[in-house]
Coordinates of C-alpha atoms in Angstrom, one line a residue:
Chain A
M1 CA -13.7 7.4 -28.7
R2 CA -16.8 6.3 -26.8
Y3 CA -14.5 4.5 -24.3
Y4 CA -12.8 7.8 -23.5
L5 CA -15.9 9.7 -23.3
R6 CA -17.3 7.2 -20.9
K7 CA -14.2 7.4 -18.8
V8 CA -14.3 11.3 -18.6
V9 CA -18.1 11.1 -17.6
F10 CA -17.3 8.4 -15.0
Y11 CA -14.4 10.2 -13.4
L12 CA -16.4 13.5 -13.2
L13 CA -18.9 11.4 -11.3
A14 CA -16.4 9.8 -9.0
G15 CA -14.9 13.3 -8.3
W16 CA -18.3 14.6 -7.4
I17 CA -18.9 11.6 -5.0
A18 CA -15.6 12.3 -3.5
I19 CA -16.2 16.0 -3.0
T20 CA -19.8 15.2 -1.6
L21 CA -18.3 12.7 0.9
N22 CA -15.8 15.3 2.0
F23 CA -18.8 17.5 2.7
F24 CA -20.7 14.9 4.7
L25 CA -17.9 13.1 6.6
P26 CA -17.1 16.1 8.9
R27 CA -20.8 16.5 9.6
M28 CA -20.9 13.0 10.7
V29 CA -18.2 13.5 13.3
K30 CA -19.6 13.5 16.8
G31 CA -19.0 16.6 19.1
N32 CA -18.5 20.1 17.7
P33 CA -15.2 20.7 16.0
V34 CA -15.8 24.4 16.2
Q35 CA -15.7 24.2 20.1
V36 CA -12.7 22.0 20.0
I37 CA -10.7 24.5 17.9
I38 CA -12.0 27.5 20.1
A39 CA -11.1 25.7 23.3
K40 CA -7.5 25.1 21.9
T41 CA -7.0 28.4 20.5
Q42 CA -8.5 30.2 23.5
R43 CA -5.2 29.3 25.4
L44 CA -3.0 30.9 22.8
A45 CA -5.1 33.9 21.8
P46 CA -8.7 34.8 21.8
L47 CA -10.5 34.0 18.6
P48 CA -11.7 37.0 16.7
P49 CA -15.5 36.8 15.8
E50 CA -14.7 36.7 12.1
A51 CA -12.5 33.7 12.4
R52 CA -15.1 32.0 14.6
H53 CA -17.6 32.8 11.7
A54 CA -15.3 31.2 9.2
L55 CA -15.0 28.1 11.3
E56 CA -18.8 28.0 11.7
L57 CA -19.2 28.2 7.9
Q58 CA -16.5 25.4 7.4
F59 CA -18.5 23.1 9.6
G60 CA -22.0 24.0 8.7
Q61 CA -22.8 25.6 12.0
T62 CA -25.2 27.9 10.4
H63 CA -28.8 27.3 10.8
E64 CA -29.4 27.1 7.2
P65 CA -30.8 23.9 5.6
L66 CA -28.2 21.3 4.4
I67 CA -28.6 22.0 0.7
V68 CA -27.9 25.6 1.1
Q69 CA -24.8 24.8 3.1
Y70 CA -23.7 22.2 0.3
V71 CA -24.2 24.9 -2.5
S72 CA -22.0 27.3 -0.7
Y73 CA -19.6 24.6 0.1
L74 CA -19.3 23.9 -3.6
Q75 CA -18.9 27.6 -4.3
H76 CA -16.0 27.8 -1.7
I77 CA -14.3 24.7 -3.4
F78 CA -14.3 26.3 -6.8
T79 CA -13.1 29.8 -5.5
G80 CA -10.5 28.0 -3.3
N81 CA -11.9 29.3 -0.1
F82 CA -11.2 26.7 2.5
G83 CA -11.3 29.0 5.7
L84 CA -8.4 29.7 8.0
S85 CA -6.0 27.1 9.5
V86 CA -5.9 26.7 13.2
T87 CA -2.3 25.4 13.3
Y88 CA -0.9 28.3 11.3
Y89 CA -3.4 30.7 12.4
P90 CA -4.4 33.3 10.9
S91 CA -3.0 31.9 7.4
P92 CA -5.7 30.7 5.0
V93 CA -5.7 27.0 4.5
V94 CA -5.1 27.5 0.8
D95 CA -1.7 29.3 1.5
V96 CA -0.6 26.5 3.9
I97 CA -1.4 23.8 1.2
G98 CA 0.3 25.8 -1.6
Q99 CA 3.5 26.0 0.5
A100 CA 3.4 22.3 1.3
L101 CA 2.5 20.9 -2.2
P102 CA 5.8 21.5 -4.1
W103 CA 7.8 19.7 -1.5
T104 CA 5.6 16.6 -1.7
L105 CA 5.4 16.8 -5.5
G106 CA 9.0 17.0 -5.8
L107 CA 10.1 14.4 -3.2
V108 CA 7.2 11.8 -3.8
G109 CA 7.0 12.5 -7.6
I110 CA 10.8 11.8 -8.4
A111 CA 11.0 8.9 -5.8
T112 CA 7.9 7.1 -7.2
V113 CA 9.0 7.5 -10.9
I114 CA 12.5 6.3 -10.1
S115 CA 11.1 3.3 -8.1
Y116 CA 8.5 2.5 -10.7
I117 CA 10.9 2.5 -13.7
V118 CA 13.7 0.7 -11.9
G119 CA 11.4 -1.9 -10.5
L120 CA 9.7 -2.7 -13.7
L121 CA 12.9 -3.0 -15.7
F122 CA 14.8 -5.0 -13.1
G123 CA 11.6 -7.1 -12.3
S124 CA 11.1 -8.0 -16.0
Y125 CA 14.7 -8.9 -16.5
I126 CA 14.6 -11.2 -13.5
G127 CA 11.5 -12.8 -14.9
W128 CA 13.1 -12.9 -18.3
R129 CA 16.2 -14.8 -17.0
R130 CA 14.0 -17.3 -15.0
G131 CA 16.0 -20.3 -13.7
S132 CA 19.4 -18.3 -13.5
W133 CA 21.1 -17.2 -10.3
L134 CA 18.8 -14.0 -10.3
D135 CA 15.9 -16.2 -9.0
S136 CA 17.7 -16.1 -5.6
L137 CA 16.8 -12.4 -5.5
V138 CA 13.1 -13.2 -5.1
P139 CA 13.1 -14.2 -1.3
V140 CA 15.4 -11.3 -0.6
S141 CA 13.1 -8.8 -2.2
T142 CA 10.2 -10.5 -0.5
F143 CA 11.8 -9.6 2.8
L144 CA 12.6 -6.0 1.8
S145 CA 9.1 -5.2 0.5
A146 CA 7.8 -6.1 3.9
I147 CA 9.7 -3.4 5.7
P148 CA 7.6 -0.4 6.8
Y149 CA 8.5 2.9 5.3
F150 CA 8.9 4.7 8.5
W151 CA 11.0 2.1 10.2
L152 CA 13.4 2.2 7.4
A153 CA 13.4 6.0 7.8
L154 CA 14.3 5.4 11.4
I155 CA 17.1 3.0 10.8
L156 CA 18.5 5.3 8.1
V157 CA 18.3 8.3 10.3
Y158 CA 20.1 6.3 13.0
I159 CA 22.9 5.2 10.7
F160 CA 23.4 8.1 8.5
G161 CA 22.1 10.9 10.6
V162 CA 23.0 10.1 14.1
N163 CA 26.0 7.9 13.9
L164 CA 27.8 9.0 10.7
Q165 CA 26.2 12.5 10.5
W166 CA 26.5 12.4 6.8
F167 CA 22.9 13.7 6.2
P168 CA 20.6 16.1 8.0
V169 CA 17.6 14.4 9.6
T170 CA 15.0 17.1 9.8
G171 CA 13.4 19.7 7.5
G172 CA 13.4 20.4 3.9
Y173 CA 16.4 22.8 3.5
D174 CA 19.0 24.6 5.5
N175 CA 17.5 27.3 7.5
T176 CA 20.5 29.6 7.1
V177 CA 20.1 29.6 3.3
M178 CA 17.6 32.1 1.9
P179 CA 14.9 30.4 -0.2
G180 CA 15.1 31.4 -3.9
F181 CA 16.5 30.3 -7.2
T182 CA 20.1 30.3 -6.0
W183 CA 22.5 27.3 -6.4
D184 CA 23.0 27.3 -2.6
F185 CA 19.3 26.9 -2.1
I186 CA 18.7 24.4 -4.6
G187 CA 21.7 22.3 -3.6
S188 CA 20.4 22.4 -0.1
V189 CA 17.0 21.2 -0.9
I190 CA 18.7 18.3 -2.8
Y191 CA 20.9 17.5 0.0
Y192 CA 18.1 17.5 2.5
G193 CA 15.8 15.4 0.1
L194 CA 18.2 12.7 -0.6
L195 CA 17.6 10.5 2.7
P196 CA 13.8 10.7 2.6
A197 CA 13.7 10.0 -1.2
F198 CA 16.2 7.0 -0.8
T199 CA 13.8 5.9 2.0
I200 CA 10.7 5.9 -0.3
V201 CA 12.5 4.3 -3.3
L202 CA 14.1 1.6 -1.2
A203 CA 10.9 0.8 0.6
S204 CA 8.7 0.7 -2.6
V205 CA 11.0 -0.7 -5.3
T206 CA 11.0 -4.2 -4.2
S207 CA 7.2 -4.9 -4.6
Q208 CA 7.5 -3.4 -8.0
V209 CA 10.2 -6.0 -8.7
L210 CA 8.2 -8.8 -7.5
A211 CA 5.0 -7.9 -9.5
A212 CA 7.0 -7.1 -12.6
R213 CA 8.8 -10.4 -12.4
N214 CA 5.6 -12.5 -12.0
M215 CA 3.9 -10.8 -14.8
M216 CA 6.8 -11.3 -17.0
V217 CA 7.1 -15.0 -16.2
S218 CA 3.3 -15.4 -17.0
T219 CA 3.7 -13.5 -20.2
M220 CA 6.7 -15.5 -21.4
A221 CA 4.6 -18.6 -21.8
E222 CA 2.2 -16.9 -24.1
D223 CA 1.8 -18.3 -27.7
Y224 CA 3.0 -15.1 -29.3
V225 CA 6.3 -15.1 -27.3
V226 CA 6.9 -18.7 -28.0
T227 CA 6.3 -18.0 -31.6
A228 CA 8.6 -15.0 -31.7
R229 CA 11.3 -17.1 -30.2
A230 CA 10.6 -20.0 -32.6
K231 CA 10.9 -17.7 -35.5
G232 CA 14.5 -17.1 -34.3
L233 CA 14.2 -13.4 -33.5
R234 CA 17.0 -11.8 -31.4
P235 CA 16.3 -12.3 -27.8
G236 CA 16.5 -8.5 -27.2
R237 CA 13.7 -8.0 -29.7
V238 CA 11.6 -10.7 -28.1
F239 CA 12.2 -9.3 -24.8
G240 CA 11.3 -5.7 -25.7
S241 CA 8.8 -5.9 -28.4
Y242 CA 6.9 -9.0 -27.4
A243 CA 7.2 -10.0 -23.8
M244 CA 7.8 -6.8 -22.0
R245 CA 5.2 -4.6 -23.8
N246 CA 2.5 -7.2 -22.7
A247 CA 3.9 -7.9 -19.2
L248 CA 3.7 -4.1 -18.5
L249 CA 0.0 -3.8 -19.2
P250 CA -1.2 -4.6 -15.6
S251 CA 1.4 -2.3 -14.2
I252 CA -0.1 0.7 -16.0
T253 CA -3.2 0.2 -13.7
G254 CA -0.8 -0.7 -10.9
F255 CA 1.0 2.6 -11.1
A256 CA -2.1 4.6 -9.9
I257 CA -2.5 2.1 -7.1
S258 CA 1.1 2.0 -6.0
L259 CA 1.0 5.8 -6.1
G260 CA -1.7 5.8 -3.4
F261 CA 0.5 3.1 -1.4
I262 CA 3.5 5.4 -1.8
V263 CA 1.5 8.5 -0.9
N264 CA 0.3 6.8 2.3
G265 CA 4.0 5.7 3.0
S266 CA 5.2 9.1 2.3
V267 CA 3.0 10.7 4.8
V268 CA 4.7 8.7 7.7
T269 CA 8.1 9.1 6.1
E270 CA 7.5 12.9 6.0
S271 CA 6.6 12.9 9.6
V272 CA 9.8 11.1 10.6
F273 CA 12.0 13.6 8.6
S274 CA 9.7 16.6 9.4
Y275 CA 9.8 17.2 5.8
P276 CA 7.6 20.4 5.1
G277 CA 5.3 18.5 2.6
V278 CA 1.6 17.5 2.5
G279 CA 2.1 14.4 4.7
Y280 CA 3.8 16.3 7.4
T281 CA 1.2 19.1 7.3
L282 CA -1.6 16.6 7.4
I283 CA -0.1 15.1 10.7
Q284 CA 0.3 18.5 12.1
A285 CA -3.4 19.2 11.3
V286 CA -4.6 16.0 13.0
E287 CA -2.5 16.7 16.1
N288 CA -3.9 20.2 16.4
D289 CA -7.6 19.2 15.4
D290 CA -7.2 21.6 12.4
Y291 CA -10.4 20.5 10.8
P292 CA -10.4 23.0 8.0
L293 CA -6.8 22.1 6.9
M294 CA -7.5 18.4 7.2
Q295 CA -10.6 18.6 5.2
A296 CA -8.7 20.6 2.4
L297 CA -5.8 18.2 2.4
F298 CA -8.1 15.3 2.2
L299 CA -9.8 16.8 -0.8
I300 CA -6.3 17.7 -2.6
I301 CA -5.0 14.1 -2.1
T302 CA -8.3 12.6 -3.1
L303 CA -8.4 14.6 -6.4
A304 CA -4.8 14.0 -7.1
V305 CA -5.3 10.2 -6.8
L306 CA -8.5 10.4 -8.9
G307 CA -6.5 12.2 -11.6
A308 CA -3.7 9.6 -11.6
N309 CA -6.2 6.9 -12.1
F310 CA -7.9 8.8 -15.0
V311 CA -4.6 9.1 -16.8
A312 CA -3.8 5.4 -16.3
D313 CA -7.1 4.4 -17.6
I314 CA -6.7 6.5 -20.7
I315 CA -3.3 5.2 -21.3
Y316 CA -4.5 1.7 -20.8
G317 CA -7.1 2.2 -23.4
V318 CA -4.7 3.5 -25.9
I319 CA -2.2 0.5 -25.5
D320 CA -4.7 -2.3 -25.1
P321 CA -7.5 -2.4 -27.6
R322 CA -9.2 -5.3 -25.8
T323 CA -10.5 -2.8 -22.9
R324 CA -11.8 -0.5 -25.6
I325 CA -13.7 -3.4 -27.3
A326 CA -14.9 -4.6 -24.0
S327 CA -16.7 -1.4 -23.3
Chain B
M1 CA -16.0 -12.5 10.5
T2 CA -17.1 -16.2 10.0
F3 CA -14.3 -17.0 7.6
S4 CA -11.2 -18.6 9.1
E5 CA -7.8 -18.6 7.6
Q6 CA -8.2 -22.3 6.7
E7 CA -11.4 -21.8 4.8
L8 CA -9.9 -18.9 2.7
A9 CA -6.9 -21.2 2.0
A10 CA -8.9 -24.2 1.1
P11 CA -9.8 -23.4 -2.5
A12 CA -6.2 -22.5 -3.3
A13 CA -5.0 -25.8 -1.9
E14 CA -7.6 -27.7 -3.9
H15 CA -6.4 -26.0 -7.1
A16 CA -2.8 -26.6 -6.2
V17 CA -3.5 -30.4 -6.3
T18 CA -5.5 -30.3 -9.6
A19 CA -3.7 -27.6 -11.5
V20 CA -0.2 -29.3 -11.5
D21 CA -0.9 -32.3 -13.5
D22 CA 2.5 -33.6 -14.1
A23 CA 4.2 -36.9 -13.9
P24 CA 4.6 -37.9 -10.3
R25 CA 8.3 -37.7 -10.2
K26 CA 8.1 -34.1 -11.5
R27 CA 5.4 -33.2 -9.1
W28 CA 7.6 -34.4 -6.2
A29 CA 10.6 -32.2 -7.4
A30 CA 8.3 -29.3 -7.7
F31 CA 7.0 -29.9 -4.1
R32 CA 10.5 -30.3 -2.8
N33 CA 11.5 -27.1 -4.4
A34 CA 8.5 -25.1 -3.4
S35 CA 8.7 -26.7 0.1
W36 CA 11.4 -24.5 1.6
K37 CA 9.6 -21.3 0.9
L38 CA 6.4 -22.7 2.0
W39 CA 7.7 -24.3 5.2
T40 CA 9.8 -21.4 6.1
G41 CA 6.9 -19.0 5.7
L42 CA 4.5 -21.2 7.4
A43 CA 6.9 -22.0 10.3
I44 CA 7.6 -18.3 10.8
C45 CA 3.8 -17.5 10.6
A46 CA 2.9 -20.3 13.1
F47 CA 5.7 -18.9 15.4
F48 CA 4.1 -15.6 15.5
V49 CA 0.5 -17.0 15.8
V50 CA 1.7 -19.1 18.8
I51 CA 3.4 -16.0 20.4
A52 CA 0.2 -13.9 19.8
F53 CA -1.9 -16.5 21.7
I54 CA 0.5 -17.1 24.6
A55 CA 1.9 -13.6 24.9
P56 CA -0.6 -12.7 27.7
L57 CA 0.6 -15.7 29.7
I58 CA 4.4 -15.1 29.3
A59 CA 4.4 -11.4 29.2
P60 CA 1.5 -10.3 31.6
N61 CA 2.8 -6.9 32.5
P62 CA 4.4 -5.2 29.4
N63 CA 3.7 -1.9 30.9
Q64 CA 5.4 -2.6 34.3
T65 CA 7.8 0.4 34.9
S66 CA 10.9 0.3 36.9
S67 CA 13.4 2.8 38.3
I68 CA 16.3 1.5 36.2
G69 CA 15.3 3.6 33.3
L70 CA 16.9 3.1 29.8
Q71 CA 19.1 0.1 29.7
P72 CA 20.8 -1.8 26.9
P73 CA 20.1 -5.5 26.7
S74 CA 21.1 -7.6 29.5
F75 CA 20.5 -11.0 31.0
A76 CA 17.5 -9.8 32.9
H77 CA 16.1 -7.9 30.0
P78 CA 17.2 -9.6 26.7
F79 CA 15.9 -6.6 24.6
G80 CA 16.8 -4.1 27.1
T81 CA 14.4 -1.5 28.7
T82 CA 12.5 1.7 27.8
N83 CA 13.1 5.1 29.2
I84 CA 10.7 4.4 32.1
G85 CA 12.2 0.9 32.7
Q86 CA 9.7 -1.2 30.7
D87 CA 11.1 -4.5 29.5
V88 CA 11.1 -4.2 25.5
L89 CA 10.9 -8.0 25.1
S90 CA 7.5 -8.1 27.0
Q91 CA 6.2 -5.3 24.9
V92 CA 7.2 -6.9 21.7
L93 CA 5.4 -10.2 22.8
A94 CA 2.3 -8.2 23.7
G95 CA 2.5 -6.3 20.5
T96 CA 2.5 -9.5 18.4
T97 CA -1.1 -10.3 19.5
G98 CA -2.4 -7.0 18.1
S99 CA -0.4 -7.0 14.8
V100 CA -1.2 -10.6 14.0
A101 CA -4.9 -10.2 14.6
I102 CA -5.0 -7.1 12.5
G103 CA -3.2 -8.8 9.6
F104 CA -5.6 -11.8 9.5
I105 CA -8.9 -10.0 9.9
A106 CA -8.1 -7.2 7.5
G107 CA -6.6 -9.6 4.8
A108 CA -9.6 -11.9 4.9
I109 CA -12.0 -8.9 4.5
T110 CA -9.8 -7.4 1.7
V111 CA -9.9 -10.7 -0.3
I112 CA -13.7 -11.1 0.0
L113 CA -14.5 -7.5 -0.9
S114 CA -12.0 -7.4 -3.8
M115 CA -13.5 -10.7 -5.3
I116 CA -17.0 -9.4 -5.1
F117 CA -16.2 -6.2 -6.6
G118 CA -13.2 -7.0 -8.9
V119 CA -13.8 -10.5 -10.3
G120 CA -17.6 -10.2 -10.2
G121 CA -17.7 -6.7 -11.9
G122 CA -14.9 -7.7 -14.5
F123 CA -16.7 -10.9 -15.5
L124 CA -20.2 -9.7 -15.7
G125 CA -19.3 -6.4 -17.4
G126 CA -21.8 -3.9 -18.5
K127 CA -23.8 -2.2 -15.6
W128 CA -22.5 -4.4 -13.0
D129 CA -19.0 -3.7 -13.9
E130 CA -19.8 0.1 -14.1
A131 CA -21.3 0.0 -10.6
A132 CA -18.5 -2.2 -9.0
S133 CA -15.9 0.1 -10.6
L134 CA -17.7 3.3 -9.3
I135 CA -17.8 1.9 -5.9
S136 CA -14.0 0.6 -6.1
N137 CA -12.9 3.9 -7.4
V138 CA -14.6 5.9 -4.7
F139 CA -13.0 3.8 -2.1
L140 CA -9.7 3.9 -4.0
V141 CA -9.5 7.7 -4.0
L142 CA -10.4 8.1 -0.3
P143 CA -7.1 8.6 1.4
G144 CA -7.0 6.0 4.3
L145 CA -5.4 8.0 7.0
P146 CA -7.9 11.0 7.4
L147 CA -10.8 8.7 6.7
L148 CA -9.6 6.4 9.5
I149 CA -9.5 9.3 11.9
I150 CA -12.9 10.6 11.0
V151 CA -14.5 7.1 11.2
T152 CA -12.8 6.2 14.4
D153 CA -14.0 9.5 16.0
Y154 CA -17.5 8.6 14.7
V155 CA -17.3 5.1 16.1
Q156 CA -16.0 6.4 19.5
S157 CA -13.9 3.4 20.1
R158 CA -10.7 2.6 18.5
S159 CA -10.2 -1.2 19.2
I160 CA -7.9 -3.4 17.2
V161 CA -10.9 -5.0 15.5
V162 CA -12.4 -1.9 14.6
I163 CA -9.2 -0.5 13.1
S164 CA -8.5 -3.6 11.0
I165 CA -12.1 -3.6 9.7
V166 CA -11.6 0.1 8.7
I167 CA -8.2 -0.6 7.2
A168 CA -9.7 -3.4 5.1
I169 CA -12.7 -1.3 4.0
V170 CA -10.3 1.5 3.1
S171 CA -7.8 -0.7 1.1
W172 CA -9.7 -3.4 -0.6
A173 CA -10.3 -1.3 -3.8
G174 CA -6.7 -1.6 -5.0
A175 CA -7.0 -5.3 -4.9
A176 CA -10.3 -5.2 -6.8
R177 CA -8.7 -3.1 -9.5
V178 CA -5.9 -5.5 -10.1
L179 CA -8.2 -8.5 -10.1
R180 CA -10.6 -6.6 -12.4
A181 CA -7.8 -5.9 -14.9
Q182 CA -6.8 -9.5 -14.9
T183 CA -10.3 -10.7 -15.1
L184 CA -10.8 -8.5 -18.3
S185 CA -7.8 -10.0 -19.8
V186 CA -8.7 -13.6 -19.0
R187 CA -12.2 -13.1 -20.1
S188 CA -11.2 -12.3 -23.7
R189 CA -9.2 -15.4 -24.1
D190 CA -10.0 -18.2 -26.6
Y191 CA -10.8 -20.9 -24.2
V192 CA -13.4 -18.8 -22.5
D193 CA -15.0 -17.9 -25.8
A194 CA -15.0 -21.7 -26.6
A195 CA -16.6 -22.5 -23.5
R196 CA -19.3 -19.8 -24.2
V197 CA -19.9 -21.1 -27.6
A198 CA -20.4 -24.5 -26.1
S199 CA -23.1 -22.7 -24.0
E200 CA -21.6 -23.5 -20.7
S201 CA -23.3 -21.8 -17.8
T202 CA -21.9 -18.5 -16.6
W203 CA -21.2 -20.0 -13.2
R204 CA -19.1 -23.0 -14.6
I205 CA -17.1 -20.7 -16.9
M206 CA -16.5 -18.4 -13.9
L207 CA -15.5 -21.2 -11.6
R208 CA -13.8 -23.6 -14.0
E209 CA -12.2 -21.2 -16.5
I210 CA -11.7 -17.8 -15.1
L211 CA -11.1 -18.4 -11.4
P212 CA -8.3 -20.8 -11.6
N213 CA -6.3 -18.3 -13.7
L214 CA -7.1 -15.7 -11.0
M215 CA -5.8 -17.7 -8.3
P216 CA -2.2 -16.5 -8.1
I217 CA -3.4 -13.0 -8.0
I218 CA -6.2 -13.7 -5.4
A219 CA -3.4 -15.4 -3.3
S220 CA -1.0 -12.5 -3.5
Q221 CA -4.0 -10.1 -2.8
F222 CA -4.7 -11.9 0.5
V223 CA -0.9 -11.6 1.5
F224 CA -0.8 -8.0 0.4
G225 CA -4.0 -7.3 2.2
A226 CA -2.7 -8.9 5.5
L227 CA 0.7 -7.3 5.0
G228 CA -0.7 -4.0 4.0
A229 CA -3.0 -3.9 7.0
I230 CA 0.0 -4.8 9.4
L231 CA 1.9 -1.9 7.9
A232 CA -1.0 0.5 7.9
E233 CA -1.8 -0.1 11.5
A234 CA 2.0 0.1 12.4
G235 CA 2.0 3.6 10.6
L236 CA -1.1 4.7 12.3
S237 CA 0.0 3.7 15.7
F238 CA 3.4 5.2 15.0
L239 CA 1.7 8.6 14.4
G240 CA -0.2 8.0 17.7
L241 CA -3.5 7.2 16.1
G242 CA -3.7 3.7 17.0
A243 CA -6.1 1.8 19.5
P244 CA -5.7 3.6 22.8
G245 CA -4.1 1.3 25.2
G246 CA -3.9 -1.4 22.6
K247 CA -0.5 -2.9 22.3
S248 CA 1.0 -3.4 18.7
W249 CA 4.4 -3.3 17.2
G250 CA 3.7 0.2 15.7
S251 CA 2.8 1.7 19.3
I252 CA 6.1 0.6 20.6
L253 CA 7.8 2.6 17.8
F254 CA 5.5 5.4 18.6
F255 CA 6.8 5.6 22.2
A256 CA 10.3 5.0 21.2
Q257 CA 10.1 7.9 18.7
N258 CA 8.6 10.1 21.4
A259 CA 11.4 9.4 23.9
Q260 CA 14.1 10.3 21.4
A261 CA 15.3 6.6 21.3
I262 CA 17.2 7.3 18.1
T263 CA 19.1 10.4 19.2
L264 CA 19.9 8.6 22.4
G265 CA 21.1 5.6 20.4
A266 CA 18.8 3.1 22.1
W267 CA 18.7 0.7 19.0
W268 CA 17.3 -2.2 21.2
W269 CA 14.1 -0.2 21.6
F270 CA 13.2 0.5 17.9
V271 CA 15.0 -2.3 16.1
P272 CA 13.0 -5.4 17.3
P273 CA 9.4 -4.2 16.6
G274 CA 10.4 -3.2 13.0
L275 CA 12.3 -6.3 12.5
C276 CA 9.1 -8.5 13.6
I277 CA 7.0 -6.6 11.0
A278 CA 9.5 -7.2 8.4
V279 CA 10.1 -10.9 9.3
L280 CA 6.3 -11.7 9.5
G281 CA 5.7 -9.8 6.3
A282 CA 8.4 -11.7 4.6
A283 CA 6.8 -15.0 5.8
L284 CA 3.5 -14.1 4.4
G285 CA 5.4 -13.2 1.1
L286 CA 7.0 -16.7 0.9
I287 CA 3.7 -18.6 1.6
N288 CA 2.1 -16.4 -1.1
F289 CA 4.9 -17.0 -3.5
S290 CA 4.8 -20.8 -3.1
I291 CA 1.1 -20.8 -3.4
D292 CA 1.7 -18.9 -6.7
E293 CA 4.2 -21.5 -7.8
R294 CA 2.0 -24.5 -7.1
I295 CA -0.9 -23.0 -9.1
N296 CA 1.3 -21.3 -11.8
P297 CA 4.3 -23.7 -12.4
R298 CA 5.8 -21.1 -14.7
L299 CA 6.5 -18.9 -11.8
R300 CA 8.9 -21.4 -10.2
T301 CA 12.4 -20.2 -9.3
L302 CA 14.1 -23.4 -10.3
A303 CA 17.5 -24.5 -11.0
L304 CA 15.4 -27.4 -12.3
V305 CA 13.9 -25.1 -15.2
K306 CA 17.3 -24.0 -16.2
R307 CA 18.6 -27.5 -16.3
A308 CA 15.6 -28.7 -18.3
S309 CA 15.9 -25.9 -20.8
R310 CA 19.7 -26.5 -21.1
D311 CA 19.0 -30.1 -21.9
A312 CA 16.4 -29.3 -24.4
H313 CA 18.7 -26.8 -26.0
R314 CA 21.4 -29.5 -26.2
K315 CA 19.1 -32.0 -27.8
A316 CA 17.9 -29.4 -30.2
T317 CA 21.5 -28.4 -31.3
R318 CA 23.0 -31.8 -31.4

């Protein structure tokens, strides 16, 4: 119990540090973001004073002391007030992120889980059958795991989108279909999501395979596995109950880490497909110097990764008593 | 950075010699088997490193435009030309310099940082571990992309070196966590307890008992650090956030994407840079894997292993 309590306290602390960094980082940027934004929007439409005021609030352009700004920043976070977006002016930042989030959660979430499970099972199996022909897959997966997400996306777009024209290559759904809970719309979403999802799975599964294989091979020489085999237990039982369970331990922590990698890769993948998720929105925000949106996205991604790590740590504590005893 | 590639690899090489304590014949067999991966990986890496150094001599003007426009590969331009008539081969050669430099610098910094925080914290435990984990976690949760933009804004100069340092600072935390988890597991093993009971010094336990068991993971962290940095920089440049004027494989892809190379079917423009990234990455992976096999003989992908176990099985069932 003490272990879990410590973890909770620890992650609350880490979350606070992340939030505080998010407050200070934009204030370290040289130049005046507000001026940049005003200069940009001036060409499109004159900026109303209240929007300017919102921007100034966002960047601490008030003449209040820092501590007062910090407190009001915290209040804004908990009330979900991140100001107005420049790119999607005059929508509030919260609405923009709210629209992007489901797309990314769906696409990246499903792709990550598929890649993780397939990679672990397949990798452990290759490790289990060490010395068989399956070993020849190791150099192949080494090559595949080195392929950049976005380049794989480009190649797939070139082959399946441009040449064969099997799949659409931009957007999240067919614009002629009305969004809603209709079979047409859901089918369109799945159809448009296939190629990006396939890209993410293909680009990330191979490193999972390699990691799982190496862990499995190391575990197989442990005394308890040797003992289990010597006892004459069925190979399937040794594989499942003895070897795999222990080989998977490090990859529980690995899941949170690979989630970070995959999120990074997905940002670029989304931008290739112009997929309306968080990653594509982030790139849009960067290109338009949309600081309010950038900062809020930064915070959302940060807290999501933090949450994933927290869950991984809790699970790790449950399945591996040694970590609890160590603390 | 004062650490060279060789210095980083040296401890691994030492262990490779001492760790495999087999009969000479077996060791030769192991070496022969590991060697094709090692030599292939090293040869490819050496090739790219050489290219990285001589690129300015053989491809002095990668940005030289000409009026011929977008052309498929020909005798004059083996990789074809871009939409404004630049020679793609020259661009790929020049890009090698940037990408190789980024991989090595960032990989080295990643290993050093992750060993200090991951192994140090995991081994010492208590307050040290708490502090190291806290720092690691804070770095782990900072998404690299926005952070990179903000920091480079702050630095006011996005050079290749600055970008690789920032990439390493943003990405070492994952490696540190992996190392920490493994350190915790190794730390609670019998032989470490035995060494403690025998009142070995902390340093000795660390260097003789724990570190050798972490070597495979440290080796793979260097490779993943270098590989991750090359990929991260390629992604950044692809999004137009790379070093301005700096040539890397990613920046070629950025210009290709901007000029609609895909819809125009100009495969010669976007295939070579990506392929270079993948091939260099695979080479790093092969080197890493053969280091792992040297240190941890169990990892070997041997036909030999199979034969040995078959023979043993036959003997046992006879």
